[in-house]
């Protein structure tokens, strides 16, 4: 089995961040990312890039981080106690895009690599990541396109990869306290090492490279859709669900905070504006009701 090449993974992730930022700036056409390089006192650092108040994107963050240390936080060893006495490196690119137009979906993606090492023992490593889509006024053709790109990038790695990682995404991005999906899913994978380093690395690269192919055509289709106060208020209300998931259920957020990561970078996934409304019920038969009645129930979008 090939040995993990940490430097190759890091080089890919840095290049991926550059390419995604360039593609988003071109799509937005009105703003550029501002970079904030940072160092972690416990080891490592990263570069956070945020685009704010653009022509299309109210806020978009694309972060690279590479942190390391002598011991893992509790969130990482609860289910893997054998890693408790190992040094670790964790690196990845994570992004969240919050468009201003409610007809353009919010989107999230990340790809990451983790390795834990101890002298005299075989390294423990894995890849993880995925991407998911959170529309407010969903269009079935957009959802089908999103899942078609996900399926096609998975195919070279096996016919069962897309259905397995699509199902995992549906299960992971689920607000248990609301009994509600966060969005229309996509791909989610973690602890991937069974194929050997080279194949696992190629899959992680395919997911990272596939994000803009999945997302930017939807942005292009929806950016001219008209909207007003009603659509904006519904968007802000649904953004509240996004905040709830990230703060209550997201393992990456918990790991970052417990491992002493940079709080500003970890919480850049939050929308710049959101709202909550007690016991909100959409009008029956309305476009707002259609979101939960039709789109937030996981199903095979490519059937």
Tab-separated table of C-alpha atoms in Angstrom:
chain	number	residue	atom	x	y	z
A	1	UNK	CA	0.000	0.000	0.000
A	2	UNK	CA	1.384	3.406	-0.965
A	3	UNK	CA	2.497	5.689	1.840
A	4	UNK	CA	0.648	8.945	2.562
A	5	UNK	CA	2.226	11.957	0.860
A	6	UNK	CA	1.306	14.823	3.144
A	7	UNK	CA	3.098	17.488	1.101
A	8	UNK	CA	1.251	16.489	-2.083
A	9	UNK	CA	-2.083	16.789	-0.307
A	10	UNK	CA	-1.185	20.213	1.042
A	11	UNK	CA	-0.060	21.445	-2.384
A	12	UNK	CA	-3.347	20.323	-3.943
A	13	UNK	CA	-5.424	22.005	-1.243
A	14	UNK	CA	-3.614	25.323	-1.565
A	15	UNK	CA	-4.091	25.253	-5.339
A	16	UNK	CA	-7.745	24.268	-4.936
A	17	UNK	CA	-8.372	27.275	-2.701
A	18	UNK	CA	-6.799	29.547	-5.314
A	19	UNK	CA	-8.857	28.111	-8.166
A	20	UNK	CA	-12.184	28.186	-6.324
A	21	UNK	CA	-11.645	31.780	-5.209
A	22	UNK	CA	-10.817	32.831	-8.773
A	23	UNK	CA	-13.931	31.096	-10.135
A	24	UNK	CA	-16.202	32.687	-7.518
A	25	UNK	CA	-14.755	36.143	-8.111
A	26	UNK	CA	-15.381	35.774	-11.833
A	27	UNK	CA	-18.944	34.604	-11.243
A	28	UNK	CA	-19.668	37.443	-8.823
A	29	UNK	CA	-18.122	40.160	-10.962
A	30	UNK	CA	-18.279	42.778	-8.230
A	31	UNK	CA	-15.998	41.886	-5.330
A	32	UNK	CA	-12.769	40.112	-4.481
A	33	UNK	CA	-11.649	37.871	-1.645
A	34	UNK	CA	-9.683	39.411	1.193
A	35	UNK	CA	-7.098	37.070	2.705
A	36	UNK	CA	-6.318	36.785	6.397
A	37	UNK	CA	-3.292	34.576	7.105
A	38	UNK	CA	-3.129	33.240	10.642
A	39	UNK	CA	-1.026	31.061	12.919
A	40	UNK	CA	-2.314	28.601	15.498
A	41	UNK	CA	-0.466	28.830	18.838
A	42	UNK	CA	-0.617	25.043	19.256
A	43	UNK	CA	0.880	24.410	15.817
A	44	UNK	CA	0.043	25.217	12.230
A	45	UNK	CA	-2.143	27.882	10.717
A	46	UNK	CA	-3.987	28.764	7.569
A	47	UNK	CA	-5.328	31.414	5.270
A	48	UNK	CA	-8.931	32.524	5.461
A	49	UNK	CA	-10.448	34.288	2.475
A	50	UNK	CA	-13.756	36.126	2.623
A	51	UNK	CA	-15.685	37.894	-0.123
A	52	UNK	CA	-18.334	40.267	1.261
A	53	UNK	CA	-21.100	42.395	-0.251
A	54	UNK	CA	-20.488	41.235	-3.781
A	55	UNK	CA	-22.787	41.638	-6.763
A	56	UNK	CA	-24.137	38.099	-6.221
A	57	UNK	CA	-22.597	36.759	-3.026
A	58	UNK	CA	-23.550	38.465	0.194
A	59	UNK	CA	-20.737	36.559	1.830
A	60	UNK	CA	-18.479	33.734	0.706
A	61	UNK	CA	-15.652	32.182	2.672
A	62	UNK	CA	-13.006	29.798	1.343
A	63	UNK	CA	-10.600	28.644	4.027
A	64	UNK	CA	-7.422	26.605	4.000
A	65	UNK	CA	-6.041	25.297	7.287
A	66	UNK	CA	-3.216	23.003	8.305
A	67	UNK	CA	-3.026	22.398	12.029
A	68	UNK	CA	-0.896	19.956	13.972
A	69	UNK	CA	-0.214	19.024	17.554
A	70	UNK	CA	1.008	16.427	20.017
A	71	UNK	CA	-2.445	15.305	21.163
A	72	UNK	CA	-5.945	15.244	19.724
A	73	UNK	CA	-8.988	17.006	21.228
A	74	UNK	CA	-11.722	14.969	22.880
A	75	UNK	CA	-14.039	15.312	19.877
A	76	UNK	CA	-11.561	13.346	17.740
A	77	UNK	CA	-10.805	10.534	20.204
A	78	UNK	CA	-14.286	9.767	21.538
A	79	UNK	CA	-14.853	7.132	18.859
A	80	UNK	CA	-11.147	6.453	18.171
A	81	UNK	CA	-9.512	6.106	21.612
A	82	UNK	CA	-6.459	4.439	20.036
A	83	UNK	CA	-5.475	7.861	18.652
A	84	UNK	CA	-5.308	9.562	22.031
A	85	UNK	CA	-1.514	9.340	22.393
A	86	UNK	CA	-0.558	10.235	18.817
A	87	UNK	CA	0.570	13.449	17.254
A	88	UNK	CA	-1.663	14.640	14.443
A	89	UNK	CA	-1.914	16.783	11.349
A	90	UNK	CA	-5.257	17.932	9.928
A	91	UNK	CA	-5.558	19.960	6.746
A	92	UNK	CA	-8.340	20.926	4.426
A	93	UNK	CA	-10.227	23.452	2.373
A	94	UNK	CA	-13.706	24.415	3.554
A	95	UNK	CA	-16.087	26.867	1.939
A	96	UNK	CA	-19.565	28.274	2.420
A	97	UNK	CA	-21.344	30.598	-0.001
A	98	UNK	CA	-24.311	32.763	1.027
A	99	UNK	CA	-25.770	34.504	-2.049
A	100	UNK	CA	-27.929	37.592	-1.660
A	101	UNK	CA	-30.574	36.497	-4.184
A	102	UNK	CA	-32.852	33.980	-2.401
A	103	UNK	CA	-33.226	32.046	-5.664
A	104	UNK	CA	-29.518	31.134	-5.645
A	105	UNK	CA	-28.914	28.319	-3.154
A	106	UNK	CA	-26.483	28.475	-0.305
A	107	UNK	CA	-23.736	25.936	-0.761
A	108	UNK	CA	-21.041	24.269	1.317
A	109	UNK	CA	-18.074	22.088	0.426
A	110	UNK	CA	-14.964	20.772	2.087
A	111	UNK	CA	-12.175	18.310	1.468
A	112	UNK	CA	-9.789	17.300	4.207
A	113	UNK	CA	-6.967	14.959	5.184
A	114	UNK	CA	-6.030	13.694	8.620
A	115	UNK	CA	-3.002	11.733	9.793
A	116	UNK	CA	-2.012	10.586	13.288
A	117	UNK	CA	1.489	9.290	13.870
A	118	UNK	CA	3.532	7.663	16.613
A	119	UNK	CA	7.144	6.546	16.511
A	120	UNK	CA	7.496	2.909	15.592
A	121	UNK	CA	3.874	2.483	14.537
A	122	UNK	CA	2.046	2.644	11.212
A	123	UNK	CA	0.441	6.048	10.562
A	124	UNK	CA	-3.337	6.243	10.796
A	125	UNK	CA	-4.774	8.451	8.057
A	126	UNK	CA	-7.973	9.160	6.187
A	127	UNK	CA	-9.666	11.564	3.805
A	128	UNK	CA	-13.075	13.176	4.162
A	129	UNK	CA	-15.256	15.817	2.613
A	130	UNK	CA	-18.128	16.375	0.230
A	131	UNK	CA	-20.476	19.103	-0.895
A	132	UNK	CA	-24.140	19.890	-0.263
A	133	UNK	CA	-26.747	22.342	-1.527
A	134	UNK	CA	-29.233	24.372	0.521
A	135	UNK	CA	-31.850	26.047	-1.690
A	136	UNK	CA	-34.657	28.258	-0.420
A	137	UNK	CA	-36.688	28.365	-3.639
A	138	UNK	CA	-35.625	25.078	-5.159
A	139	UNK	CA	-35.805	24.184	-8.850
A	140	UNK	CA	-35.786	20.485	-9.654
A	141	UNK	CA	-33.560	20.888	-12.722
A	142	UNK	CA	-30.905	22.509	-10.531
A	143	UNK	CA	-31.096	19.728	-7.954
A	144	UNK	CA	-30.824	17.079	-10.678
A	145	UNK	CA	-27.793	18.841	-12.179
A	146	UNK	CA	-26.143	19.023	-8.754
A	147	UNK	CA	-26.589	15.301	-8.156
A	148	UNK	CA	-25.616	14.351	-11.706
A	149	UNK	CA	-22.234	16.032	-11.274
A	150	UNK	CA	-21.814	14.236	-7.944
A	151	UNK	CA	-22.704	10.863	-9.468
A	152	UNK	CA	-20.432	11.306	-12.479
A	153	UNK	CA	-17.335	12.194	-10.453
A	154	UNK	CA	-17.926	9.135	-8.261
A	155	UNK	CA	-18.318	6.633	-11.095
A	156	UNK	CA	-14.615	5.951	-11.765
A	157	UNK	CA	-14.324	4.769	-8.171
A	158	UNK	CA	-17.226	2.298	-8.251
A	159	UNK	CA	-20.930	2.211	-8.982
A	160	UNK	CA	-21.847	2.087	-5.300
A	161	UNK	CA	-19.816	5.154	-4.275
A	162	UNK	CA	-22.412	7.783	-5.240
A	163	UNK	CA	-25.434	6.084	-3.649
A	164	UNK	CA	-23.490	5.350	-0.470
A	165	UNK	CA	-22.047	8.847	-0.083
A	166	UNK	CA	-25.298	10.485	-1.192
A	167	UNK	CA	-27.123	8.570	1.552
A	168	UNK	CA	-24.445	9.508	4.073
A	169	UNK	CA	-24.894	13.176	3.135
A	170	UNK	CA	-28.671	12.946	3.612
A	171	UNK	CA	-28.143	11.392	7.035
A	172	UNK	CA	-25.388	13.762	8.164
A	173	UNK	CA	-26.965	17.089	7.151
A	174	UNK	CA	-30.125	16.387	9.117
A	175	UNK	CA	-31.348	18.568	11.977
A	176	UNK	CA	-32.459	15.950	14.493
A	177	UNK	CA	-34.052	18.517	16.780
A	178	UNK	CA	-36.203	19.712	13.841
A	179	UNK	CA	-36.590	16.299	12.152
A	180	UNK	CA	-35.727	18.091	8.927
A	181	UNK	CA	-33.059	17.925	6.240
A	182	UNK	CA	-30.821	20.977	5.895
A	183	UNK	CA	-31.019	20.941	2.125
A	184	UNK	CA	-31.109	18.625	-0.887
A	185	UNK	CA	-27.878	16.821	-0.105
A	186	UNK	CA	-24.968	15.889	-2.301
A	187	UNK	CA	-21.949	13.884	-1.125
A	188	UNK	CA	-20.450	13.244	2.287
A	189	UNK	CA	-17.613	10.880	3.159
A	190	UNK	CA	-15.239	10.436	6.059
A	191	UNK	CA	-12.602	8.005	7.333
A	192	UNK	CA	-11.760	7.061	3.736
A	193	UNK	CA	-8.609	4.913	3.542
A	194	UNK	CA	-9.806	1.513	2.299
A	195	UNK	CA	-8.727	2.060	-1.322
A	196	UNK	CA	-5.118	2.902	-0.527
A	197	UNK	CA	-3.615	6.361	-0.439
A	198	UNK	CA	-3.405	7.028	-4.186
A	199	UNK	CA	-7.032	6.169	-4.998
A	200	UNK	CA	-8.374	7.906	-1.914
A	201	UNK	CA	-6.376	11.029	-2.763
A	202	UNK	CA	-7.687	10.985	-6.348
A	203	UNK	CA	-11.244	10.764	-5.062
A	204	UNK	CA	-10.751	13.684	-2.713
A	205	UNK	CA	-9.338	15.661	-5.640
A	206	UNK	CA	-12.335	14.750	-7.804
A	207	UNK	CA	-14.730	16.033	-5.136
A	208	UNK	CA	-12.800	19.269	-4.672
A	209	UNK	CA	-12.541	19.883	-8.406
A	210	UNK	CA	-16.192	18.944	-8.957
A	211	UNK	CA	-17.674	21.600	-6.702
A	212	UNK	CA	-17.539	24.519	-9.131
A	213	UNK	CA	-18.852	22.292	-11.935
A	214	UNK	CA	-21.849	21.492	-9.751
A	215	UNK	CA	-22.520	24.939	-8.304
A	216	UNK	CA	-21.641	27.689	-10.757
A	217	UNK	CA	-24.105	26.637	-13.506
A	218	UNK	CA	-26.892	26.963	-10.927
A	219	UNK	CA	-25.661	30.432	-9.971
A	220	UNK	CA	-25.702	31.439	-13.634
A	221	UNK	CA	-29.273	30.173	-14.137
A	222	UNK	CA	-30.747	31.841	-11.043
A	223	UNK	CA	-28.881	35.141	-10.753
A	224	UNK	CA	-31.470	36.977	-12.859
A	225	UNK	CA	-34.526	35.694	-10.953
A	226	UNK	CA	-36.434	38.556	-9.347
A	227	UNK	CA	-37.051	38.723	-5.607
A	228	UNK	CA	-38.425	41.074	-3.000
A	229	UNK	CA	-39.147	41.470	0.707
A	230	UNK	CA	-41.119	38.205	1.017
A	231	UNK	CA	-38.372	36.086	-0.550
A	232	UNK	CA	-35.689	37.838	1.478
A	233	UNK	CA	-37.491	37.244	4.771
A	234	UNK	CA	-37.947	33.565	3.972
A	235	UNK	CA	-34.283	33.240	3.019
A	236	UNK	CA	-33.214	34.793	6.326
A	237	UNK	CA	-35.564	32.496	8.236
A	238	UNK	CA	-34.172	29.394	6.518
A	239	UNK	CA	-30.630	30.604	7.142
A	240	UNK	CA	-31.443	30.185	10.803
A	241	UNK	CA	-31.607	26.436	10.202
A	242	UNK	CA	-28.115	26.610	8.733
A	243	UNK	CA	-26.833	28.252	11.903
A	244	UNK	CA	-28.576	25.690	14.088
A	245	UNK	CA	-26.976	22.781	12.269
A	246	UNK	CA	-23.470	24.218	12.349
A	247	UNK	CA	-23.568	25.039	16.044
A	248	UNK	CA	-25.399	21.938	17.283
A	249	UNK	CA	-24.468	19.045	14.995
A	250	UNK	CA	-21.472	19.777	12.775
A	251	UNK	CA	-18.445	17.683	13.771
A	252	UNK	CA	-16.004	19.922	11.893
A	253	UNK	CA	-17.072	22.986	13.857
A	254	UNK	CA	-16.715	21.083	17.131
A	255	UNK	CA	-13.283	19.709	16.192
A	256	UNK	CA	-12.050	23.138	15.167
A	257	UNK	CA	-13.158	24.824	18.372
A	258	UNK	CA	-11.935	22.022	20.658
A	259	UNK	CA	-8.555	21.781	18.929
A	260	UNK	CA	-7.864	25.457	19.488
A	261	UNK	CA	-8.559	26.479	15.921
A	262	UNK	CA	-9.105	30.062	14.894
A	263	UNK	CA	-12.669	30.943	15.881
A	264	UNK	CA	-13.141	33.595	13.196
A	265	UNK	CA	-12.188	31.107	10.489
A	266	UNK	CA	-14.273	28.277	11.932
A	267	UNK	CA	-17.386	30.431	12.198
A	268	UNK	CA	-17.016	32.074	8.793
A	269	UNK	CA	-19.604	29.490	7.695
A	270	UNK	CA	-22.292	31.544	9.419
A	271	UNK	CA	-24.481	33.774	7.243
A	272	UNK	CA	-24.028	37.524	7.694
A	273	UNK	CA	-27.752	37.858	8.440
A	274	UNK	CA	-30.355	35.371	9.682
A	275	UNK	CA	-33.578	35.468	11.641
A	276	UNK	CA	-35.805	33.254	13.755
A	277	UNK	CA	-39.585	33.362	14.026
A	278	UNK	CA	-41.611	31.482	16.613
A	279	UNK	CA	-43.658	28.615	15.136
A	280	UNK	CA	-43.497	29.914	11.591
A	281	UNK	CA	-45.827	28.070	9.205
A	282	UNK	CA	-45.674	28.766	5.463
A	283	UNK	CA	-48.916	29.431	3.629
A	284	UNK	CA	-50.312	26.154	2.225
A	285	UNK	CA	-49.597	25.801	-1.483
A	286	UNK	CA	-47.002	28.596	-1.446
A	287	UNK	CA	-43.460	28.385	-2.883
A	288	UNK	CA	-42.236	28.555	0.712
A	289	UNK	CA	-44.284	25.487	1.654
A	290	UNK	CA	-42.993	23.631	-1.392
A	291	UNK	CA	-39.464	23.671	-0.005
A	292	UNK	CA	-40.240	21.417	2.947
A	293	UNK	CA	-43.060	19.468	1.307
A	294	UNK	CA	-41.167	18.540	-1.848
A	295	UNK	CA	-37.448	19.163	-1.586
A	296	UNK	CA	-36.382	18.506	2.006
A	297	UNK	CA	-37.351	14.848	1.918
A	298	UNK	CA	-34.351	12.813	0.736
A	299	UNK	CA	-34.966	10.865	-2.475
A	300	UNK	CA	-33.221	9.627	-5.581
A	301	UNK	CA	-33.061	12.775	-7.689
A	302	UNK	CA	-31.605	10.882	-10.656
A	303	UNK	CA	-34.235	8.151	-10.851
